[in-house]
Amino acid sequence: MSVAEKSIAGAEARGHGFLASSIGRKVIMAITGVILFGFVTVHMLGNTQAYMGSEAFNEYAKFLKTMIHGDGIWVFRTVLLVAVGFHVWSATSLTLDNLAARPEGYRAQQNVASTWASRTMRWTGVILAIFIVYHLLHLTTGTVHPNFDHTNPYANFVNGFKVPATSAFYIVAQLCLGLHMWHGVWSCTQTLGLAHPRYDHLRRGFAYGLTILVVGVNITFPIAVLTGFIH
Ligand code: HEM
C-alpha cells in the first residue's frame, strides 16, 4: 500500500465528523489546553500561600478539600481528568496521523518557521505526564514522599522539597512546562481563531508573560525551601 493509500485508509477507518477531522482534534486540543493552562495558573497562585506560613497554607489546603461540602474538589478533579484525557488523545492521534502521512521522515529536515519549543511539544508533553504522576504520588497521596503527614500539607511541601534530587526534578519539569506552555498558548490562540497580524504582538506577549509568571513562580518554591527561606 502506498503512503497516500495508507493515509486515506486511516482517515476512512476513523470515520467522518468533527472528531475524525484533524481540525476537530486540534480544537479539542486547544480547548483542553486552555483548561489546563488555567489550572496551572490558579494552582501556582494558590501555592504562593506557602510564603504566608504554615497556617495560611494548611487553611488553603483545607478549603480546597471542604469547598462545596467536599464535592468541589471532585468536580475539579473530574474536569481535569477529562481535559487531560482528551488533550493526550488528540495529541497522540494527530501525531500518529502525521507519522503515517510521512513514514520515512524528512531526508534533510528544514525547520522553517518553527521554533524549538514547537518541535519539542511531544517530548515536553511526555515529561509533563511523567511529572504529574510523580507529583500526585509525592504531594497528594504521599506514596513517594519521605515522611508524609496527611494532616499537614505545609510540612509535606517543605520536607518534600528538602530532598535536592526531588527539587531538581521539579525544576526540570517546570522548564518543560515553560516550553510546552509558551508554544501551547501561542498555538491554541491561533487554533481558536485569535490570530491576526495586527494583534499577534499581544498574543506573543500574553504567551511569554503567562509562561514566565507561572514557571518563574513555580521554580521559586523548591529554591525557597532549599535555601531555607521557607522552612
Ligand atoms: C513547583 C510547583 C508546584 C508545587 C509547589 C505544587 C504543589 C502541590 C501541592 C502541595 C499539592 C497537594 C495539595 C493538597 O493535597 O493539599 C498539589 C496537588 C496537585 N498538583 Fe501541584 N504543584 C506544583 C506544580 C504543578 C504542576 C505544574 C501541575 C500540572 C501540570 C500540578 C498539578 C497538580 C494536581 C493535578 C494536583 C492534585 C490536585 C487534587 O488534589 O486533585 N502541580 N500540588
PDB file of C-alpha atoms and ligand atoms in Angstrom:
ATOM      1  CA  MET A   1       0.000   0.000   0.000  1.00  0.00           C
ATOM      2  CA  SER A   2       1.416   3.427  -0.924  1.00  0.00           C
ATOM      3  CA  VAL A   3       1.811   6.208   1.624  1.00  0.00           C
ATOM      4  CA  ALA A   4      -1.164   8.094   0.166  1.00  0.00           C
ATOM      5  CA  GLU A   5      -3.322   4.942   0.242  1.00  0.00           C
ATOM      6  CA  LYS A   6      -2.359   4.276   3.895  1.00  0.00           C
ATOM      7  CA  SER A   7      -3.251   7.841   4.808  1.00  0.00           C
ATOM      8  CA  ILE A   8      -6.647   7.624   3.068  1.00  0.00           C
ATOM      9  CA  ALA A   9      -7.333   4.213   4.662  1.00  0.00           C
ATOM     10  CA  GLY A  10      -6.509   5.677   8.111  1.00  0.00           C
ATOM     11  CA  ALA A  11      -8.873   8.600   7.596  1.00  0.00           C
ATOM     12  CA  GLU A  12     -11.647   6.259   6.418  1.00  0.00           C
ATOM     13  CA  ALA A  13     -11.164   3.943   9.419  1.00  0.00           C
ATOM     14  CA  ARG A  14     -11.686   6.923  11.755  1.00  0.00           C
ATOM     15  CA  GLY A  15     -14.932   7.830  10.024  1.00  0.00           C
ATOM     16  CA  HIS A  16     -16.258  11.297   9.296  1.00  0.00           C
ATOM     17  CA  GLY A  17     -17.340  14.105  11.558  1.00  0.00           C
ATOM     18  CA  PHE A  18     -15.804  16.672  13.890  1.00  0.00           C
ATOM     19  CA  LEU A  19     -13.536  14.400  15.965  1.00  0.00           C
ATOM     20  CA  ALA A  20     -12.336  12.484  12.910  1.00  0.00           C
ATOM     21  CA  SER A  21     -11.144  15.657  11.173  1.00  0.00           C
ATOM     22  CA  SER A  22      -7.722  16.983  12.090  1.00  0.00           C
ATOM     23  CA  ILE A  23      -9.108  20.492  12.711  1.00  0.00           C
ATOM     24  CA  GLY A  24     -11.725  18.995  15.074  1.00  0.00           C
ATOM     25  CA  ARG A  25      -8.995  17.272  17.085  1.00  0.00           C
ATOM     26  CA  LYS A  26      -6.894  20.470  17.064  1.00  0.00           C
ATOM     27  CA  VAL A  27      -9.852  22.396  18.504  1.00  0.00           C
ATOM     28  CA  ILE A  28     -10.247  19.723  21.229  1.00  0.00           C
ATOM     29  CA  MET A  29      -6.512  20.019  21.984  1.00  0.00           C
ATOM     30  CA  ALA A  30      -6.775  23.832  22.136  1.00  0.00           C
ATOM     31  CA  ILE A  31      -9.870  23.925  24.407  1.00  0.00           C
ATOM     32  CA  THR A  32      -8.471  21.319  26.815  1.00  0.00           C
ATOM     33  CA  GLY A  33      -5.120  23.181  26.683  1.00  0.00           C
ATOM     34  CA  VAL A  34      -6.851  26.396  27.831  1.00  0.00           C
ATOM     35  CA  ILE A  35      -8.447  24.481  30.759  1.00  0.00           C
ATOM     36  CA  LEU A  36      -5.055  23.005  31.756  1.00  0.00           C
ATOM     37  CA  PHE A  37      -3.136  26.308  31.460  1.00  0.00           C
ATOM     38  CA  GLY A  38      -5.911  27.912  33.510  1.00  0.00           C
ATOM     39  CA  PHE A  39      -5.457  25.226  36.146  1.00  0.00           C
ATOM     40  CA  VAL A  40      -1.646  25.591  36.387  1.00  0.00           C
ATOM     41  CA  THR A  41      -2.038  29.373  36.718  1.00  0.00           C
ATOM     42  CA  VAL A  42      -4.598  29.116  39.544  1.00  0.00           C
ATOM     43  CA  HIS A  43      -2.578  26.284  41.171  1.00  0.00           C
ATOM     44  CA  MET A  44       0.574  28.460  41.121  1.00  0.00           C
ATOM     45  CA  LEU A  45      -1.329  31.380  42.700  1.00  0.00           C
ATOM     46  CA  GLY A  46      -2.732  29.054  45.412  1.00  0.00           C
ATOM     47  CA  ASN A  47       0.715  27.674  46.223  1.00  0.00           C
ATOM     48  CA  THR A  48       2.048  31.177  46.931  1.00  0.00           C
ATOM     49  CA  GLN A  49       0.250  30.730  50.278  1.00  0.00           C
ATOM     50  CA  ALA A  50       3.404  28.829  51.272  1.00  0.00           C
ATOM     51  CA  TYR A  51       5.084  32.256  51.584  1.00  0.00           C
ATOM     52  CA  MET A  52       2.463  33.234  54.209  1.00  0.00           C
ATOM     53  CA  GLY A  53       3.451  30.395  56.545  1.00  0.00           C
ATOM     54  CA  SER A  54       2.117  27.029  57.639  1.00  0.00           C
ATOM     55  CA  GLU A  55      -1.231  28.241  58.971  1.00  0.00           C
ATOM     56  CA  ALA A  56      -2.227  30.049  55.751  1.00  0.00           C
ATOM     57  CA  PHE A  57      -1.079  27.168  53.543  1.00  0.00           C
ATOM     58  CA  ASN A  58      -2.871  24.492  55.586  1.00  0.00           C
ATOM     59  CA  GLU A  59      -6.040  26.626  55.711  1.00  0.00           C
ATOM     60  CA  TYR A  60      -5.915  26.939  51.927  1.00  0.00           C
ATOM     61  CA  ALA A  61      -5.412  23.149  51.527  1.00  0.00           C
ATOM     62  CA  LYS A  62      -8.342  22.567  53.906  1.00  0.00           C
ATOM     63  CA  PHE A  63     -10.533  24.962  51.923  1.00  0.00           C
ATOM     64  CA  LEU A  64      -9.794  23.009  48.705  1.00  0.00           C
ATOM     65  CA  LYS A  65     -10.871  19.751  50.337  1.00  0.00           C
ATOM     66  CA  THR A  66     -14.007  21.105  52.029  1.00  0.00           C
ATOM     67  CA  MET A  67     -15.420  23.600  49.484  1.00  0.00           C
ATOM     68  CA  ILE A  68     -18.995  22.869  48.343  1.00  0.00           C
ATOM     69  CA  HIS A  69     -19.367  20.295  51.183  1.00  0.00           C
ATOM     70  CA  GLY A  70     -16.306  18.391  49.940  1.00  0.00           C
ATOM     71  CA  ASP A  71     -17.752  17.958  46.421  1.00  0.00           C
ATOM     72  CA  GLY A  72     -15.834  20.900  44.897  1.00  0.00           C
ATOM     73  CA  ILE A  73     -12.502  19.098  44.693  1.00  0.00           C
ATOM     74  CA  TRP A  74     -14.146  16.139  42.958  1.00  0.00           C
ATOM     75  CA  VAL A  75     -15.703  18.477  40.373  1.00  0.00           C
ATOM     76  CA  PHE A  76     -12.209  19.942  39.752  1.00  0.00           C
ATOM     77  CA  ARG A  77     -10.600  16.501  39.601  1.00  0.00           C
ATOM     78  CA  THR A  78     -13.206  15.236  37.127  1.00  0.00           C
ATOM     79  CA  VAL A  79     -12.823  18.280  34.841  1.00  0.00           C
ATOM     80  CA  LEU A  80      -9.009  17.959  34.976  1.00  0.00           C
ATOM     81  CA  LEU A  81      -9.039  14.228  34.298  1.00  0.00           C
ATOM     82  CA  VAL A  82     -11.395  14.588  31.322  1.00  0.00           C
ATOM     83  CA  ALA A  83      -9.321  17.545  29.986  1.00  0.00           C
ATOM     84  CA  VAL A  84      -6.017  15.633  30.335  1.00  0.00           C
ATOM     85  CA  GLY A  85      -7.601  12.542  28.702  1.00  0.00           C
ATOM     86  CA  PHE A  86      -8.873  14.452  25.643  1.00  0.00           C
ATOM     87  CA  HIS A  87      -5.652  16.505  25.408  1.00  0.00           C
ATOM     88  CA  VAL A  88      -3.423  13.418  25.342  1.00  0.00           C
ATOM     89  CA  TRP A  89      -5.798  11.560  22.997  1.00  0.00           C
ATOM     90  CA  SER A  90      -5.961  14.397  20.441  1.00  0.00           C
ATOM     91  CA  ALA A  91      -2.176  14.997  20.591  1.00  0.00           C
ATOM     92  CA  THR A  92      -1.400  11.279  20.173  1.00  0.00           C
ATOM     93  CA  SER A  93      -3.874  10.755  17.364  1.00  0.00           C
ATOM     94  CA  LEU A  94      -2.665  13.832  15.420  1.00  0.00           C
ATOM     95  CA  THR A  95       0.961  12.702  15.898  1.00  0.00           C
ATOM     96  CA  LEU A  96       0.162   9.192  14.613  1.00  0.00           C
ATOM     97  CA  ASP A  97      -1.594  10.692  11.575  1.00  0.00           C
ATOM     98  CA  ASN A  98       1.439  12.856  10.826  1.00  0.00           C
ATOM     99  CA  LEU A  99       3.798   9.882  11.108  1.00  0.00           C
ATOM    100  CA  ALA A 100       1.527   7.756   8.882  1.00  0.00           C
ATOM    101  CA  ALA A 101       1.449  10.509   6.278  1.00  0.00           C
ATOM    102  CA  ARG A 102       5.275  10.623   6.130  1.00  0.00           C
ATOM    103  CA  PRO A 103       6.680   7.335   7.448  1.00  0.00           C
ATOM    104  CA  GLU A 104      10.200   7.759   6.010  1.00  0.00           C
ATOM    105  CA  GLY A 105      10.790  11.071   7.740  1.00  0.00           C
ATOM    106  CA  TYR A 106      12.467  14.030   6.089  1.00  0.00           C
ATOM    107  CA  ARG A 107      15.845  13.373   4.481  1.00  0.00           C
ATOM    108  CA  ALA A 108      17.145  16.822   5.345  1.00  0.00           C
ATOM    109  CA  GLN A 109      14.865  18.327   7.939  1.00  0.00           C
ATOM    110  CA  GLN A 110      14.467  22.058   7.494  1.00  0.00           C
ATOM    111  CA  ASN A 111      12.715  23.687  10.412  1.00  0.00           C
ATOM    112  CA  VAL A 112      11.481  26.694   8.540  1.00  0.00           C
ATOM    113  CA  ALA A 113       9.116  28.884  10.580  1.00  0.00           C
ATOM    114  CA  SER A 114       9.075  26.522  13.554  1.00  0.00           C
ATOM    115  CA  THR A 115      10.575  27.179  16.947  1.00  0.00           C
ATOM    116  CA  TRP A 116      12.499  24.869  19.235  1.00  0.00           C
ATOM    117  CA  ALA A 117       9.519  24.907  21.612  1.00  0.00           C
ATOM    118  CA  SER A 118       7.126  23.811  18.856  1.00  0.00           C
ATOM    119  CA  ARG A 119       9.413  20.964  17.769  1.00  0.00           C
ATOM    120  CA  THR A 120       9.743  19.661  21.322  1.00  0.00           C
ATOM    121  CA  MET A 121       5.993  19.678  22.175  1.00  0.00           C
ATOM    122  CA  ARG A 122       5.751  15.864  22.148  1.00  0.00           C
ATOM    123  CA  TRP A 123       8.764  15.391  24.422  1.00  0.00           C
ATOM    124  CA  THR A 124       7.861  18.126  26.874  1.00  0.00           C
ATOM    125  CA  GLY A 125       4.308  16.688  26.902  1.00  0.00           C
ATOM    126  CA  VAL A 126       5.604  13.202  27.783  1.00  0.00           C
ATOM    127  CA  ILE A 127       7.909  14.591  30.531  1.00  0.00           C
ATOM    128  CA  LEU A 128       4.964  16.583  31.952  1.00  0.00           C
ATOM    129  CA  ALA A 129       2.787  13.436  32.022  1.00  0.00           C
ATOM    130  CA  ILE A 130       5.552  11.621  33.981  1.00  0.00           C
ATOM    131  CA  PHE A 131       5.908  14.659  36.279  1.00  0.00           C
ATOM    132  CA  ILE A 132       2.148  14.756  37.019  1.00  0.00           C
ATOM    133  CA  VAL A 133       2.094  11.067  38.043  1.00  0.00           C
ATOM    134  CA  TYR A 134       5.167  11.605  40.267  1.00  0.00           C
ATOM    135  CA  HIS A 135       3.730  14.852  41.689  1.00  0.00           C
ATOM    136  CA  LEU A 136       0.433  13.169  42.690  1.00  0.00           C
ATOM    137  CA  LEU A 137       2.312  10.270  44.333  1.00  0.00           C
ATOM    138  CA  HIS A 138       4.561  12.826  46.072  1.00  0.00           C
ATOM    139  CA  LEU A 139       2.282  15.582  47.412  1.00  0.00           C
ATOM    140  CA  THR A 140      -1.276  14.194  47.119  1.00  0.00           C
ATOM    141  CA  THR A 141      -1.046  10.522  48.162  1.00  0.00           C
ATOM    142  CA  GLY A 142       2.429  10.719  49.788  1.00  0.00           C
ATOM    143  CA  THR A 143       3.425   7.324  48.295  1.00  0.00           C
ATOM    144  CA  VAL A 144       6.900   8.535  47.238  1.00  0.00           C
ATOM    145  CA  HIS A 145       7.307  11.166  49.989  1.00  0.00           C
ATOM    146  CA  PRO A 146       9.984  10.612  52.686  1.00  0.00           C
ATOM    147  CA  ASN A 147       7.690  11.479  55.638  1.00  0.00           C
ATOM    148  CA  PHE A 148       4.151  12.280  54.535  1.00  0.00           C
ATOM    149  CA  ASP A 149       1.644  13.593  57.073  1.00  0.00           C
ATOM    150  CA  HIS A 150      -1.975  13.635  55.814  1.00  0.00           C
ATOM    151  CA  THR A 151      -2.867  16.310  58.384  1.00  0.00           C
ATOM    152  CA  ASN A 152      -0.072  18.750  57.473  1.00  0.00           C
ATOM    153  CA  PRO A 153       0.240  19.743  53.748  1.00  0.00           C
ATOM    154  CA  TYR A 154       2.713  22.552  54.631  1.00  0.00           C
ATOM    155  CA  ALA A 155       5.147  20.098  56.292  1.00  0.00           C
ATOM    156  CA  ASN A 156       4.786  17.808  53.250  1.00  0.00           C
ATOM    157  CA  PHE A 157       5.644  20.736  50.965  1.00  0.00           C
ATOM    158  CA  VAL A 158       8.738  21.733  52.996  1.00  0.00           C
ATOM    159  CA  ASN A 159      10.022  18.207  53.723  1.00  0.00           C
ATOM    160  CA  GLY A 160       9.342  17.178  50.122  1.00  0.00           C
ATOM    161  CA  PHE A 161      11.498  19.943  48.618  1.00  0.00           C
ATOM    162  CA  LYS A 162      14.293  19.434  51.170  1.00  0.00           C
ATOM    163  CA  VAL A 163      15.376  16.440  49.042  1.00  0.00           C
ATOM    164  CA  PRO A 164      17.689  18.016  46.401  1.00  0.00           C
ATOM    165  CA  ALA A 165      17.007  15.361  43.705  1.00  0.00           C
ATOM    166  CA  THR A 166      13.254  15.927  44.082  1.00  0.00           C
ATOM    167  CA  SER A 167      13.644  19.700  43.840  1.00  0.00           C
ATOM    168  CA  ALA A 168      15.904  19.281  40.786  1.00  0.00           C
ATOM    169  CA  PHE A 169      13.260  17.139  39.075  1.00  0.00           C
ATOM    170  CA  TYR A 170      10.549  19.718  39.869  1.00  0.00           C
ATOM    171  CA  ILE A 171      12.713  22.482  38.374  1.00  0.00           C
ATOM    172  CA  VAL A 172      13.422  20.500  35.169  1.00  0.00           C
ATOM    173  CA  ALA A 173       9.692  19.678  34.886  1.00  0.00           C
ATOM    174  CA  GLN A 174       8.823  23.394  35.247  1.00  0.00           C
ATOM    175  CA  LEU A 175      11.261  24.245  32.418  1.00  0.00           C
ATOM    176  CA  CYS A 176       9.453  21.665  30.247  1.00  0.00           C
ATOM    177  CA  LEU A 177       6.147  23.200  31.353  1.00  0.00           C
ATOM    178  CA  GLY A 178       7.544  26.565  30.195  1.00  0.00           C
ATOM    179  CA  LEU A 179       8.389  25.328  26.684  1.00  0.00           C
ATOM    180  CA  HIS A 180       5.059  23.490  26.432  1.00  0.00           C
ATOM    181  CA  MET A 181       3.059  26.440  27.696  1.00  0.00           C
ATOM    182  CA  TRP A 182       4.782  29.048  25.596  1.00  0.00           C
ATOM    183  CA  HIS A 183       4.161  27.237  22.318  1.00  0.00           C
ATOM    184  CA  GLY A 184       0.798  25.860  23.536  1.00  0.00           C
ATOM    185  CA  VAL A 185      -0.659  29.253  24.478  1.00  0.00           C
ATOM    186  CA  TRP A 186       0.596  30.730  21.196  1.00  0.00           C
ATOM    187  CA  SER A 187      -0.786  27.950  19.030  1.00  0.00           C
ATOM    188  CA  CYS A 188      -4.104  27.360  20.832  1.00  0.00           C
ATOM    189  CA  THR A 189      -4.998  31.042  20.469  1.00  0.00           C
ATOM    190  CA  GLN A 190      -4.334  30.573  16.729  1.00  0.00           C
ATOM    191  CA  THR A 191      -6.492  27.403  16.515  1.00  0.00           C
ATOM    192  CA  LEU A 192      -9.290  29.211  18.330  1.00  0.00           C
ATOM    193  CA  GLY A 193      -9.252  31.963  15.706  1.00  0.00           C
ATOM    194  CA  LEU A 194      -7.474  34.758  17.590  1.00  0.00           C
ATOM    195  CA  ALA A 195      -4.569  35.145  15.146  1.00  0.00           C
ATOM    196  CA  HIS A 196      -4.419  38.481  13.337  1.00  0.00           C
ATOM    197  CA  PRO A 197      -1.294  40.319  12.127  1.00  0.00           C
ATOM    198  CA  ARG A 198      -2.417  43.450  13.964  1.00  0.00           C
ATOM    199  CA  TYR A 199      -2.820  41.661  17.326  1.00  0.00           C
ATOM    200  CA  ASP A 200      -0.124  38.988  17.097  1.00  0.00           C
ATOM    201  CA  HIS A 201       2.250  41.028  19.266  1.00  0.00           C
ATOM    202  CA  LEU A 202      -0.402  40.882  22.017  1.00  0.00           C
ATOM    203  CA  ARG A 203      -0.750  37.095  21.615  1.00  0.00           C
ATOM    204  CA  ARG A 204       3.032  36.725  21.762  1.00  0.00           C
ATOM    205  CA  GLY A 205       3.242  38.970  24.819  1.00  0.00           C
ATOM    206  CA  PHE A 206       0.456  37.012  26.542  1.00  0.00           C
ATOM    207  CA  ALA A 207       2.146  33.648  25.794  1.00  0.00           C
ATOM    208  CA  TYR A 208       5.515  34.929  27.096  1.00  0.00           C
ATOM    209  CA  GLY A 209       4.050  36.745  30.105  1.00  0.00           C
ATOM    210  CA  LEU A 210       1.848  33.893  31.369  1.00  0.00           C
ATOM    211  CA  THR A 211       4.609  31.312  30.864  1.00  0.00           C
ATOM    212  CA  ILE A 212       7.296  33.361  32.617  1.00  0.00           C
ATOM    213  CA  LEU A 213       4.926  34.117  35.511  1.00  0.00           C
ATOM    214  CA  VAL A 214       3.794  30.511  36.098  1.00  0.00           C
ATOM    215  CA  VAL A 215       7.189  28.867  35.578  1.00  0.00           C
ATOM    216  CA  GLY A 216       9.125  31.613  37.367  1.00  0.00           C
ATOM    217  CA  VAL A 217       6.948  31.469  40.498  1.00  0.00           C
ATOM    218  CA  ASN A 218       6.787  27.626  40.493  1.00  0.00           C
ATOM    219  CA  ILE A 219      10.580  27.415  40.406  1.00  0.00           C
ATOM    220  CA  THR A 220      10.860  29.692  43.428  1.00  0.00           C
ATOM    221  CA  PHE A 221       9.091  27.067  45.642  1.00  0.00           C
ATOM    222  CA  PRO A 222      11.801  24.366  45.668  1.00  0.00           C
ATOM    223  CA  ILE A 223      14.528  27.045  45.702  1.00  0.00           C
ATOM    224  CA  ALA A 224      12.902  28.805  48.679  1.00  0.00           C
ATOM    225  CA  VAL A 225      12.865  25.537  50.642  1.00  0.00           C
ATOM    226  CA  LEU A 226      16.433  24.542  49.687  1.00  0.00           C
ATOM    227  CA  THR A 227      17.757  27.957  50.717  1.00  0.00           C
ATOM    228  CA  GLY A 228      15.803  27.898  53.993  1.00  0.00           C
ATOM    229  CA  PHE A 229      13.600  30.884  53.071  1.00  0.00           C
ATOM    230  CA  ILE A 230      10.535  28.649  53.511  1.00  0.00           C
ATOM    231  CA  HIS A 231      11.077  26.321  56.485  1.00  0.00           C
TER     232      HIS A 231
HETATM  233  C1  HEM B   1       6.665  23.764  41.982  1.00  0.00           C
HETATM  234  C2  HEM B   1       5.448  23.677  41.505  1.00  0.00           C
HETATM  235  C3  HEM B   1       4.294  23.007  42.213  1.00  0.00           C
HETATM  236  C4  HEM B   1       4.024  22.913  43.555  1.00  0.00           C
HETATM  237  C5  HEM B   1       4.813  23.508  44.709  1.00  0.00           C
HETATM  238  C6  HEM B   1       2.807  22.150  43.702  1.00  0.00           C
HETATM  239  C7  HEM B   1       2.201  21.831  44.916  1.00  0.00           C
HETATM  240  C8  HEM B   1       1.135  20.994  45.094  1.00  0.00           C
HETATM  241  C9  HEM B   1       0.605  20.539  46.357  1.00  0.00           C
HETATM  242  C10 HEM B   1       1.155  20.969  47.724  1.00  0.00           C
HETATM  243  C11 HEM B   1      -0.432  19.710  46.110  1.00  0.00           C
HETATM  244  C12 HEM B   1      -1.287  18.946  47.132  1.00  0.00           C
HETATM  245  C13 HEM B   1      -2.376  19.798  47.685  1.00  0.00           C
HETATM  246  C14 HEM B   1      -3.045  19.055  48.837  1.00  0.00           C
HETATM  247  O1  HEM B   1      -3.288  17.852  48.717  1.00  0.00           O
HETATM  248  O2  HEM B   1      -3.305  19.698  49.818  1.00  0.00           O
HETATM  249  C15 HEM B   1      -0.585  19.631  44.665  1.00  0.00           C
HETATM  250  C16 HEM B   1      -1.548  18.887  44.012  1.00  0.00           C
HETATM  251  C17 HEM B   1      -1.667  18.837  42.633  1.00  0.00           C
HETATM  252  N1  HEM B   1      -0.871  19.439  41.695  1.00  0.00           N
HETATM  253 FE1  HEM B   1       0.719  20.624  42.084  1.00  0.00          FE
HETATM  254  N2  HEM B   1       2.340  21.823  42.458  1.00  0.00           N
HETATM  255  C18 HEM B   1       3.227  22.313  41.523  1.00  0.00           C
HETATM  256  C19 HEM B   1       3.144  22.190  40.128  1.00  0.00           C
HETATM  257  C20 HEM B   1       2.141  21.516  39.473  1.00  0.00           C
HETATM  258  C21 HEM B   1       2.026  21.427  38.032  1.00  0.00           C
HETATM  259  C22 HEM B   1       2.990  22.071  37.037  1.00  0.00           C
HETATM  260  C23 HEM B   1       0.905  20.682  37.780  1.00  0.00           C
HETATM  261  C24 HEM B   1       0.316  20.274  36.464  1.00  0.00           C
HETATM  262  C25 HEM B   1       0.970  20.267  35.319  1.00  0.00           C
HETATM  263  C26 HEM B   1       0.328  20.294  39.049  1.00  0.00           C
HETATM  264  C27 HEM B   1      -0.797  19.506  39.215  1.00  0.00           C
HETATM  265  C28 HEM B   1      -1.334  19.118  40.432  1.00  0.00           C
HETATM  266  C29 HEM B   1      -2.510  18.284  40.570  1.00  0.00           C
HETATM  267  C30 HEM B   1      -3.338  17.721  39.411  1.00  0.00           C
HETATM  268  C31 HEM B   1      -2.725  18.108  41.951  1.00  0.00           C
HETATM  269  C32 HEM B   1      -3.822  17.266  42.615  1.00  0.00           C
HETATM  270  C33 HEM B   1      -4.987  18.135  42.981  1.00  0.00           C
HETATM  271  C34 HEM B   1      -6.001  17.227  43.669  1.00  0.00           C
HETATM  272  O3  HEM B   1      -5.871  17.009  44.860  1.00  0.00           O
HETATM  273  O4  HEM B   1      -6.864  16.731  42.973  1.00  0.00           O
HETATM  274  N3  HEM B   1       1.096  20.820  40.055  1.00  0.00           N
HETATM  275  N4  HEM B   1       0.375  20.414  44.078  1.00  0.00           N
END
